[in-house]
Coordinates of C-alpha atoms and ligand atoms in Angstrom, one line a residue:
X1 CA 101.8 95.4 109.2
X2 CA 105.8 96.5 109.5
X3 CA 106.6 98.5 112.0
X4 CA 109.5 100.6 110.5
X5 CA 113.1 100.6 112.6
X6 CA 114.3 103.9 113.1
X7 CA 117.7 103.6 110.7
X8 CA 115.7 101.8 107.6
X9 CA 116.5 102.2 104.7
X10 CA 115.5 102.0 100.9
X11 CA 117.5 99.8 98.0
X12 CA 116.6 100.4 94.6
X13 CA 117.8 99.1 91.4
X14 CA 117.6 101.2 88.3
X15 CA 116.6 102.2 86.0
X16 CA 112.6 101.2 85.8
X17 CA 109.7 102.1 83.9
X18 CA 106.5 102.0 86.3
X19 CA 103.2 100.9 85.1
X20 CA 100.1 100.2 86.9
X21 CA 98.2 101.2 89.4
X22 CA 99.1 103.1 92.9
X23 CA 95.9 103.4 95.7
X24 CA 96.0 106.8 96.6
X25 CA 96.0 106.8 100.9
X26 CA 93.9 109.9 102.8
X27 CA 95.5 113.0 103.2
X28 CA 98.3 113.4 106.1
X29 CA 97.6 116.8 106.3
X30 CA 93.9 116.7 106.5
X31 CA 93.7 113.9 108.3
X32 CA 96.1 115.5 111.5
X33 CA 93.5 118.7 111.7
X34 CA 90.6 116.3 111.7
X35 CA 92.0 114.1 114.5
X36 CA 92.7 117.8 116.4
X37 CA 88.8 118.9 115.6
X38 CA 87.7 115.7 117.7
X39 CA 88.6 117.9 121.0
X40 CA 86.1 120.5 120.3
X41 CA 83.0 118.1 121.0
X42 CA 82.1 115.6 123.9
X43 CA 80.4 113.8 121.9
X44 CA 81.8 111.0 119.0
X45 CA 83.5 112.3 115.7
X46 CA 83.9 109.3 113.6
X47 CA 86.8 109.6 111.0
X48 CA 87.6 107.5 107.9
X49 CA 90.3 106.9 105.2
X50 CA 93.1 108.4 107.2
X51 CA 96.2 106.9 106.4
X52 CA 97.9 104.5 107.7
X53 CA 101.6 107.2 108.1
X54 CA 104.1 107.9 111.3
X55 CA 102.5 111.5 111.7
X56 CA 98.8 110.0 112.7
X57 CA 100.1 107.9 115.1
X58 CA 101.9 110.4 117.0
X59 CA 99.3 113.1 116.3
X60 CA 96.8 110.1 118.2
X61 CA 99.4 109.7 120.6
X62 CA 99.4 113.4 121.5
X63 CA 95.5 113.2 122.1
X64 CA 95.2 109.9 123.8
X65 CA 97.1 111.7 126.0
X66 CA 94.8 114.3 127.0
X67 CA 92.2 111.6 127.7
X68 CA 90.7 111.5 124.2
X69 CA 89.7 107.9 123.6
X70 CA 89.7 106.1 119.9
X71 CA 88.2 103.3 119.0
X72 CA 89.2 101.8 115.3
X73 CA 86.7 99.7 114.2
X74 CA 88.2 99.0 110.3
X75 CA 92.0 100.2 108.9
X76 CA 91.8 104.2 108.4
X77 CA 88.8 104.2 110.5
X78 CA 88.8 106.0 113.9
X79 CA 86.0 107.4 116.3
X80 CA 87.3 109.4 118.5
X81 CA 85.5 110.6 122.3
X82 CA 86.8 113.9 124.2
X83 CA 84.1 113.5 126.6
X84 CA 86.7 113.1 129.4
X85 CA 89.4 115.6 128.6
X86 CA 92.1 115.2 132.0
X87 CA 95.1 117.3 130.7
X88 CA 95.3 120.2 127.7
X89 CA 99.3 120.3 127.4
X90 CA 100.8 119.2 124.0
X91 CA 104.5 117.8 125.3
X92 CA 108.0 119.1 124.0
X93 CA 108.5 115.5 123.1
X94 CA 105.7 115.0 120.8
X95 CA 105.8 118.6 119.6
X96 CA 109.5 118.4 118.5
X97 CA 108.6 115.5 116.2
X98 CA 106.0 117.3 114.4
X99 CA 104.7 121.0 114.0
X100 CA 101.5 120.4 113.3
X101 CA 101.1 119.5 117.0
X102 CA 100.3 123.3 117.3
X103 CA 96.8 122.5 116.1
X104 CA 95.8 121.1 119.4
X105 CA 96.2 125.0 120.4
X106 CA 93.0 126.5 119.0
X107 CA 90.7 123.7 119.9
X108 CA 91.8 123.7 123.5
X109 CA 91.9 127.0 124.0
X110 CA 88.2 128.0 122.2
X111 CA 86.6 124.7 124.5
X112 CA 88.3 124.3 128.1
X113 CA 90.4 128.2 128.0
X114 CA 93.3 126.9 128.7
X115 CA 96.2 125.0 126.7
X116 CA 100.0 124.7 127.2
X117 CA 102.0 124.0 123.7
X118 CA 105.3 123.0 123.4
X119 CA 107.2 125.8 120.8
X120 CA 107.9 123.1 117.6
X121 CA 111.5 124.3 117.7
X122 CA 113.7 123.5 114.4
X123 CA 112.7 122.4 111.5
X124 CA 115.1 121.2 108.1
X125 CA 113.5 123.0 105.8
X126 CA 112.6 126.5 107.7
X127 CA 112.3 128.3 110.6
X128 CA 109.0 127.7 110.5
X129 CA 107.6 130.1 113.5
X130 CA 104.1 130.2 114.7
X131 CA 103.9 133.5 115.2
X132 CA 100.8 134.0 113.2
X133 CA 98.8 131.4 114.8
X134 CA 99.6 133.6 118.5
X135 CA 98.7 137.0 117.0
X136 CA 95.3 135.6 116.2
X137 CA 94.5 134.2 119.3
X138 CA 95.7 137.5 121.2
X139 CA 93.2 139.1 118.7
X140 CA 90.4 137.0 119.7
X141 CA 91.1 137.6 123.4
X142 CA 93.8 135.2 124.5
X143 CA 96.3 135.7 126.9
X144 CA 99.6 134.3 125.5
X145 CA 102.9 133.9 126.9
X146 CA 106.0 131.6 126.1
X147 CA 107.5 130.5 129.1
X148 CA 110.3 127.4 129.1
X149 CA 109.6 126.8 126.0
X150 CA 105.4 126.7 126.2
X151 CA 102.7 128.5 124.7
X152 CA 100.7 129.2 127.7
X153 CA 97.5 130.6 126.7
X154 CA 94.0 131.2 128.7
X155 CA 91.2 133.4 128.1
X156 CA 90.0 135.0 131.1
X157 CA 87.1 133.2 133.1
X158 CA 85.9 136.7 135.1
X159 CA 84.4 139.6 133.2
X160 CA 82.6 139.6 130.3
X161 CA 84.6 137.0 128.6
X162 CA 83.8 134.3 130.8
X163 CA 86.5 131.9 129.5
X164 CA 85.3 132.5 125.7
X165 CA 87.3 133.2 122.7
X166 CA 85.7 136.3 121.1
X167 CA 85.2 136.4 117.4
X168 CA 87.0 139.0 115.3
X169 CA 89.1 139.7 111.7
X170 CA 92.2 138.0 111.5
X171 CA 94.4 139.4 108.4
X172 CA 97.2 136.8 107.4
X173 CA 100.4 138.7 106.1
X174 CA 100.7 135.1 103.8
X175 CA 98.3 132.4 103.8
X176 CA 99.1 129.8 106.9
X177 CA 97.6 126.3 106.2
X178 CA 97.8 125.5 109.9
X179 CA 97.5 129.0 110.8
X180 CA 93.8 129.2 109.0
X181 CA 93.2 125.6 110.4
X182 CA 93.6 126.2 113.7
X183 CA 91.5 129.6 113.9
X184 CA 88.8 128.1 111.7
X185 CA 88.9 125.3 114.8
X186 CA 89.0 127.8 117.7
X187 CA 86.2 130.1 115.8
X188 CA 83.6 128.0 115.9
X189 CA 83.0 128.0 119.7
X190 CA 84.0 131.4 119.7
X191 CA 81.6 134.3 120.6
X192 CA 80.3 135.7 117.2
X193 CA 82.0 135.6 113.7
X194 CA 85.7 135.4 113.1
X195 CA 86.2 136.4 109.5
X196 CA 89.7 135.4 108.0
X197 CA 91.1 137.3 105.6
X198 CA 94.3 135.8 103.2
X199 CA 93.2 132.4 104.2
X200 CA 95.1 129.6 102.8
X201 CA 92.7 127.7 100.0
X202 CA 94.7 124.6 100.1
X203 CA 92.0 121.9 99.6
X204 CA 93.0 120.4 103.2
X205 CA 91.2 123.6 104.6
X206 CA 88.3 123.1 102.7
X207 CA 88.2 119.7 103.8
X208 CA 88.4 120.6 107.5
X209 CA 85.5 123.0 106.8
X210 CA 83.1 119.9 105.4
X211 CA 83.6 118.0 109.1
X212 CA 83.0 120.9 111.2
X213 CA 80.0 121.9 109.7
X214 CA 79.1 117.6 109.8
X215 CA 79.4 118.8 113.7
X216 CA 77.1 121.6 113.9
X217 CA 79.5 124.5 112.8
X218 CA 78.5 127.5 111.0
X219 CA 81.4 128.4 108.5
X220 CA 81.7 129.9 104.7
X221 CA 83.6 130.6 101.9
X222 CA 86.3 127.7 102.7
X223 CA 88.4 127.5 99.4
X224 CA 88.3 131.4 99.0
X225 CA 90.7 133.8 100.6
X226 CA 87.7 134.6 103.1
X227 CA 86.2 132.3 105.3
X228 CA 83.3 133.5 108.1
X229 CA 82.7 131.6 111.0
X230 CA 80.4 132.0 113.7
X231 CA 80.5 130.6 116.6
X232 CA 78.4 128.6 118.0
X233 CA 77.9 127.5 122.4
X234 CA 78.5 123.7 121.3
X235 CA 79.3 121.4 118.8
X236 CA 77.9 117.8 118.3
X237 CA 79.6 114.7 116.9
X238 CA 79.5 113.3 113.4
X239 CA 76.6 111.0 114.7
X240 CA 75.5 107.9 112.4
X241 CA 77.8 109.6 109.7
X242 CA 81.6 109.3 109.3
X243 CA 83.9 111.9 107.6
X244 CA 86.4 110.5 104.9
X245 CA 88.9 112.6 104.9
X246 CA 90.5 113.5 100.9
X247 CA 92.7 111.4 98.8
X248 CA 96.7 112.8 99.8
X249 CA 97.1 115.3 96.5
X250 CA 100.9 114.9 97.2
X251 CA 101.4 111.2 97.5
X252 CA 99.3 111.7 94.2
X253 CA 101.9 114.1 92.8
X254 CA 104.8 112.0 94.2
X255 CA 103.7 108.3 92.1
X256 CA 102.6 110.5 88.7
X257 CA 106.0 112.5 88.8
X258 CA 107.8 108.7 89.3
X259 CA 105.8 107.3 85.9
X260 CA 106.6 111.1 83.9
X261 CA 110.0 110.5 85.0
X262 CA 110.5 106.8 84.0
X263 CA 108.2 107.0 80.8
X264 CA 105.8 105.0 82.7
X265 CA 101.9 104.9 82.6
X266 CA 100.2 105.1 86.5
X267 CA 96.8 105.6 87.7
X268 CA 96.9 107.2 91.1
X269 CA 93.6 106.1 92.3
X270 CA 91.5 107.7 94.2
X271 CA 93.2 111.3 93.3
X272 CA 90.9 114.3 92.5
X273 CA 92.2 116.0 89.5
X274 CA 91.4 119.4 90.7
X275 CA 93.5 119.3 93.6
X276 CA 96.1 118.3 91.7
X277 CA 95.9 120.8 88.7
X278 CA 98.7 123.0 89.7
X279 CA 100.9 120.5 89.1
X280 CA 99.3 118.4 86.4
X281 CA 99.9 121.7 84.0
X282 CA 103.4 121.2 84.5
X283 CA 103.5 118.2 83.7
X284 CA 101.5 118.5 80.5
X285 CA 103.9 121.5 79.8
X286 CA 106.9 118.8 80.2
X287 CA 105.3 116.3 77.7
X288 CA 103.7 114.1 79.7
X289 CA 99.6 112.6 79.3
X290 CA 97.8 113.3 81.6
X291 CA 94.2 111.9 82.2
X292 CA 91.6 112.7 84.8
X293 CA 88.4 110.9 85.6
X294 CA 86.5 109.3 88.5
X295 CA 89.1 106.7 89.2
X296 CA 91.7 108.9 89.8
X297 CA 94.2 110.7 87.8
X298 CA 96.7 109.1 85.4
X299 CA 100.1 109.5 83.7
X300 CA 102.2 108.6 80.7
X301 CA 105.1 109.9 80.4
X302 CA 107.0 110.8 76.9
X303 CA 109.8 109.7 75.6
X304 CA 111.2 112.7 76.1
X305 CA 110.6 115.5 79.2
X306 CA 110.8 118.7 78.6
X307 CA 112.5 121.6 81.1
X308 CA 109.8 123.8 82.6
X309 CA 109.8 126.5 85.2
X310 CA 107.9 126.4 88.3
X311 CA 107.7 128.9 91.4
X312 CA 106.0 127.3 94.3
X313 CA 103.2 129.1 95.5
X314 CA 99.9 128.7 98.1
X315 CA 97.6 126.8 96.8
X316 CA 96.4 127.0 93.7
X317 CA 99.8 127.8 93.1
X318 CA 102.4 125.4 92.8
X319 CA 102.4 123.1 95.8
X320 CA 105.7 123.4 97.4
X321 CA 105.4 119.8 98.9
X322 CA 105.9 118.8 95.5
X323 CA 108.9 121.2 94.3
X324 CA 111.9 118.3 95.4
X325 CA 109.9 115.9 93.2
X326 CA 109.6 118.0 90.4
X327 CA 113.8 119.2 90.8
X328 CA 114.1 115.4 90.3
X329 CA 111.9 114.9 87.5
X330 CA 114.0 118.1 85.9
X331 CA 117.0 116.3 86.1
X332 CA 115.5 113.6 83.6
X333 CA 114.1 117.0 81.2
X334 CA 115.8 118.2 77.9
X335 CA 116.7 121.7 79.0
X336 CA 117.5 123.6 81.6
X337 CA 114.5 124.1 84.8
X338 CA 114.5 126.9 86.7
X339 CA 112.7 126.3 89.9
X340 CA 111.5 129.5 92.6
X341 CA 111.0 128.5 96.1
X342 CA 108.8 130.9 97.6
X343 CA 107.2 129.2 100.9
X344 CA 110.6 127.8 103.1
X345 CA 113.8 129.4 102.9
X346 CA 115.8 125.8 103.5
X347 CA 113.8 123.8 101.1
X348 CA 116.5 122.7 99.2
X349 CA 118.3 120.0 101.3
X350 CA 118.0 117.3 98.8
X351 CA 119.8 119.3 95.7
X352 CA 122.9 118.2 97.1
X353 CA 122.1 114.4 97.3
X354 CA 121.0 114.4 94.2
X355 CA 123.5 115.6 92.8
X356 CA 125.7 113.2 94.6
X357 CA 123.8 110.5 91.9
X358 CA 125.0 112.8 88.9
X359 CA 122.3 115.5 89.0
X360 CA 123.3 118.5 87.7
X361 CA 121.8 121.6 90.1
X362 CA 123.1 125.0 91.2
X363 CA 121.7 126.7 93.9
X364 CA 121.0 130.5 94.3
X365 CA 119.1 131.8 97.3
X366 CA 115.9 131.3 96.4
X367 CA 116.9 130.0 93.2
X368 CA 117.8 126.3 91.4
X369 CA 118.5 126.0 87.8
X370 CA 118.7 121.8 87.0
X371 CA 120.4 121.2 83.6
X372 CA 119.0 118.1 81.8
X373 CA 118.9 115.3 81.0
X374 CA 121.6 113.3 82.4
X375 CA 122.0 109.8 83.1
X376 CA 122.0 108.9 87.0
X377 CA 124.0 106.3 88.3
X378 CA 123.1 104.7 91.6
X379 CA 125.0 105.8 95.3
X380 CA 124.2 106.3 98.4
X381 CA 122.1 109.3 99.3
X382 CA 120.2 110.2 103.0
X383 CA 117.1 111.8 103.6
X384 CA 116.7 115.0 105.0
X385 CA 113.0 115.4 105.2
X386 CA 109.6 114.0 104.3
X387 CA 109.3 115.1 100.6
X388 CA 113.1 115.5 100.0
X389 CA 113.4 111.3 100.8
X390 CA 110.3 110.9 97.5
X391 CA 112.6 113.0 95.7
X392 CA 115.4 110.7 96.4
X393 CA 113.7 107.7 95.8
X394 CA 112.2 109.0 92.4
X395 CA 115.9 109.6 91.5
X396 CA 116.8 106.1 92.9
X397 CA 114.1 104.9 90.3
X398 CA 115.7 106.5 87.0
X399 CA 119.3 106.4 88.6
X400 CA 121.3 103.3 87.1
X401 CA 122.2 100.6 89.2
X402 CA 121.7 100.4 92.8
X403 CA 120.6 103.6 95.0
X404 CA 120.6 103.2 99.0
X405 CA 118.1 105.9 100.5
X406 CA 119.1 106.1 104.0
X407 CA 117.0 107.6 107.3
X408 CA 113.8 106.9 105.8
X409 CA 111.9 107.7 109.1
X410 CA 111.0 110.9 106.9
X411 CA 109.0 108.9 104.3
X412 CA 107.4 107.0 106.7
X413 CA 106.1 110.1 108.5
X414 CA 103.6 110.6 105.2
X415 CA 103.6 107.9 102.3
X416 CA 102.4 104.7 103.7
X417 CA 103.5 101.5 102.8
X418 CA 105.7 103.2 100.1
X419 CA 107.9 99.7 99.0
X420 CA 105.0 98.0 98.3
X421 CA 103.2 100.4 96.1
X422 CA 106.3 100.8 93.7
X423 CA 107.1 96.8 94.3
X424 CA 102.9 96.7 92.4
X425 CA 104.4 99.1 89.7
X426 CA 107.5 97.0 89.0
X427 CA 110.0 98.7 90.9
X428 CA 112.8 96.7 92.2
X429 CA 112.8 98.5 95.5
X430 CA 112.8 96.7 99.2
X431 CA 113.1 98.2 103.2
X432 CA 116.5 97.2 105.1
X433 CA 117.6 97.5 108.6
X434 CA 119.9 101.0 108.2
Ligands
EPZ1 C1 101.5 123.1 106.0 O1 102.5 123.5 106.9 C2 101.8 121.7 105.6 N1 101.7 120.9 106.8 C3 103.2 121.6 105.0 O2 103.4 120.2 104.6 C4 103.2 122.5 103.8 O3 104.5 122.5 103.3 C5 102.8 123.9 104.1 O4 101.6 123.9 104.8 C6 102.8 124.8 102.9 O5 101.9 124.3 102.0 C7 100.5 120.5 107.3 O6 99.5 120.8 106.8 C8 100.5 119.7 108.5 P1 102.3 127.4 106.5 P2 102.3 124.9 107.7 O7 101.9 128.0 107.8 O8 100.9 125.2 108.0 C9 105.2 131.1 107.4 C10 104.5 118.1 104.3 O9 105.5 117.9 103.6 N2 104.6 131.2 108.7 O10 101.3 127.5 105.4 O11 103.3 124.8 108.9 C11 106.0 129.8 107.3 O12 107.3 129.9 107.9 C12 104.5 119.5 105.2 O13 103.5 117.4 104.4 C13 105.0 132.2 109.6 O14 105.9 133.0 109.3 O15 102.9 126.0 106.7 C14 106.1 129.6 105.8 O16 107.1 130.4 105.3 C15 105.8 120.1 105.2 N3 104.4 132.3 110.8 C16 104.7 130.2 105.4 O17 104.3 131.0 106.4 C17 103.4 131.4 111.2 O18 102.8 131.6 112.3 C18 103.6 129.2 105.0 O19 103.7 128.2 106.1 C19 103.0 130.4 110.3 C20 103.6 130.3 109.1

């Protein structure tokens, strides 16, 4: 397998119609609270389908760390030991490199009372805080305080905590997907229920719910706006069983926007149509066929797009981790899009890229209007962030002649193996040294 170099980058010669089939990888972001869940237990939690993406490996790297041991018997396979936990700090250096770090917090705190957690720090598309997840472990009896640039947070051993998170209501202002994650992780070793109220229903939750309860947990109502948990003095392992996590809904969304774009015809295996329903109705709405069954989901797209409006929403609104991909599907539309970003307040980095390939986009606050169709020509673009580099590769794809997608490191923190997927759908696309 290739390691990627830090400066790669992506060529692509355009235009191309894709056709065929693209495997469908596990979910990033069900796979990283999964890997975190493995530090509530002594005992084995054996993992499957998780993909093969930069994020994994430093979310592994941040446990090995702490003295949890994996073992991968098969690709995507992992079983993972926290029998002999020798440090609960999550390092500025891993932390800075991704967020969801932070859900080492809640599983550290509700087993051994006691975690230090690097503050993420910046992020491209938001300021991202973490605010929510602290307030929640205050109000389940944590002591909290940043210091250098740490979450230090202990629950007192004397009294009649006795080192135990205490179970409560937590009331998200918005939904949090990490937020909900990391509570419904510290909850179930807490001391009686936690109910969470405005809990994110994205279907990486839900999914996080199915494992713990494969280890003993008592929880309900994942997928709703309330989930109950209560707690429980231990959990076990996964034992002779091994949870798969879900097929990645947004590399999904990323390949099926590519064929509505191109006029192509892909089946994203392995994708659950439900998950994906937000965004399928848009495309419908823009023309395209869309057909769900057991194998996955697939697309043809029209000869024509049409414009449509989305406002990204929590889940089951419209995923934001798909919004850049739909602004460059837009640009290919008859019309004029508007699209509402409603979940980061920077989310719109790659607007200006792709414009730099002929896309025509204004920007207002919250606000893009993309006036279509128009005929891309190929230039050189750089990436900005995980989904903004799909959006400029999807653009690469339509764009005539050849696009360079520079500073991929984004992609490769969530799409595995991206080249070779399109390369199986006829795109003329290859990896070079930056
Ligand atoms: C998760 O991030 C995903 N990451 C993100 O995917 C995704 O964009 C996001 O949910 C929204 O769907 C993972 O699951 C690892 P949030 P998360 O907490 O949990 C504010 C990708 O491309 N907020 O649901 O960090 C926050 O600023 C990534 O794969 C606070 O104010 O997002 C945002 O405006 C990018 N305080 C909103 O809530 C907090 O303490 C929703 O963010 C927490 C969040």
């Amino acid at each position: 397998m290739y390691t990627p170099l830090a400066l790669d980058a992506f060529i692509i010669e355009g235009p191309c119609r894709l056709s065929g089939i693209a495997g469908i990888s596990g979910a990033k972001n069900a796979a990283l609270p999964a890997l975190a869940a493995s530090l509530l237990t002594s005992d084995q939690v054996s993992l499957g389908n998780i993909p093969h993406v930069a994020d994994i490996k430093t979310m592994k790297q941040l446990i090995t760390g702490m003295g949890v041991s994996i073992q991968e018997a098969a690709p995507g396979q992992a079983s993972l030991s926290a029998h002999h936990i020798t440090s609960t700090e999550a390092g500025y250096d891993t932390v800075r490199t991704m967020r969801a770090s932070i859900l080492v917090l809640g599983p550290l705190l509700s087993r051994f009372g006691e975690a230090w957690v690097s503050l993420p720090g910046g992020c491209a598309i938001g300021v991202r805080p973490v605010d929510l997840h602290i307030k929640a472990f205050e109000a389940m009896g944590a002591r909290i305080a940043v210091e250098k640039g740490y979450i230090h947070a202990h629950v007192s051993r004397i009294g009649p905590q006795a080192g135990r998170l205490q179970g409560t209501t937590i009331t998200f202002p918005n939904p949090t997907v990490t937020g909900t994650e990391n509570v419904m992780l510290a909850a179930t070793l807490a001391r009686g229920k936690t109910r969470i109220e405005n809990a994110a229903r994205e279907p990486e939750v839900a999914d996080l719910a199915v494992l713990l309860r494969s280890m003993g947990a008592a929880i309900l109502g994942e997928g709703t706006s309330t989930i109950e948990i209560e707690g429980v003095d231990t959990l076990r392992g996964t034992g002779a069983s091994r949870h798969d996590v879900i097929a990645d809904r947004i590399e999904a969304g990323t390949y099926l926007a590519a064929a509505a774009m191109t006029g192509g015809d892909v089946l994203a295996a392995r994708a659950r149509g439900n998950d994906l329903e937000p965004f399928l109705a848009v495309l419908r709405k823009a023309g395209a066929e869309v057909d769900v069954s057991d194998a996955g989901v697939r697309v043809r797209g029209p000869k024509t797009l049409e414009a449509c409006n989305i406002e990204t929403a929590p889940h089951p609104g419209f995923p934001t981790d798909l919004q850049a991909q739909f602004m460059a599907l837009a640009t290919q539309a008859r019309g004029t899009s508007h699209i509402t970003e409603t979940i980061f307040e920077n989310r719109y980095l790659h607007a200006i890229e792709l414009a730099r390939l002929g896309a025509d986009i204004s920007i207002e606050g919250p606000r893009a209007t993309v006036r279509g169709p128009r005929k891309l020509q190929g230039a050189p673009v750089t990436a900005s962030d995980l989904r903004a580099s799909a959006a400029l590769v999807l653009a690469g794809l339509a764009a005539e002649g050849e696009t360079r997608v520079r500073r991929i490191y984004h992609l490769d923190r969530g799409y595995s193996e991206m080249e070779k997927k399109l390369q199986a759908l006829g795109a003329k696309v290859r990896r070079v040294p930056g």
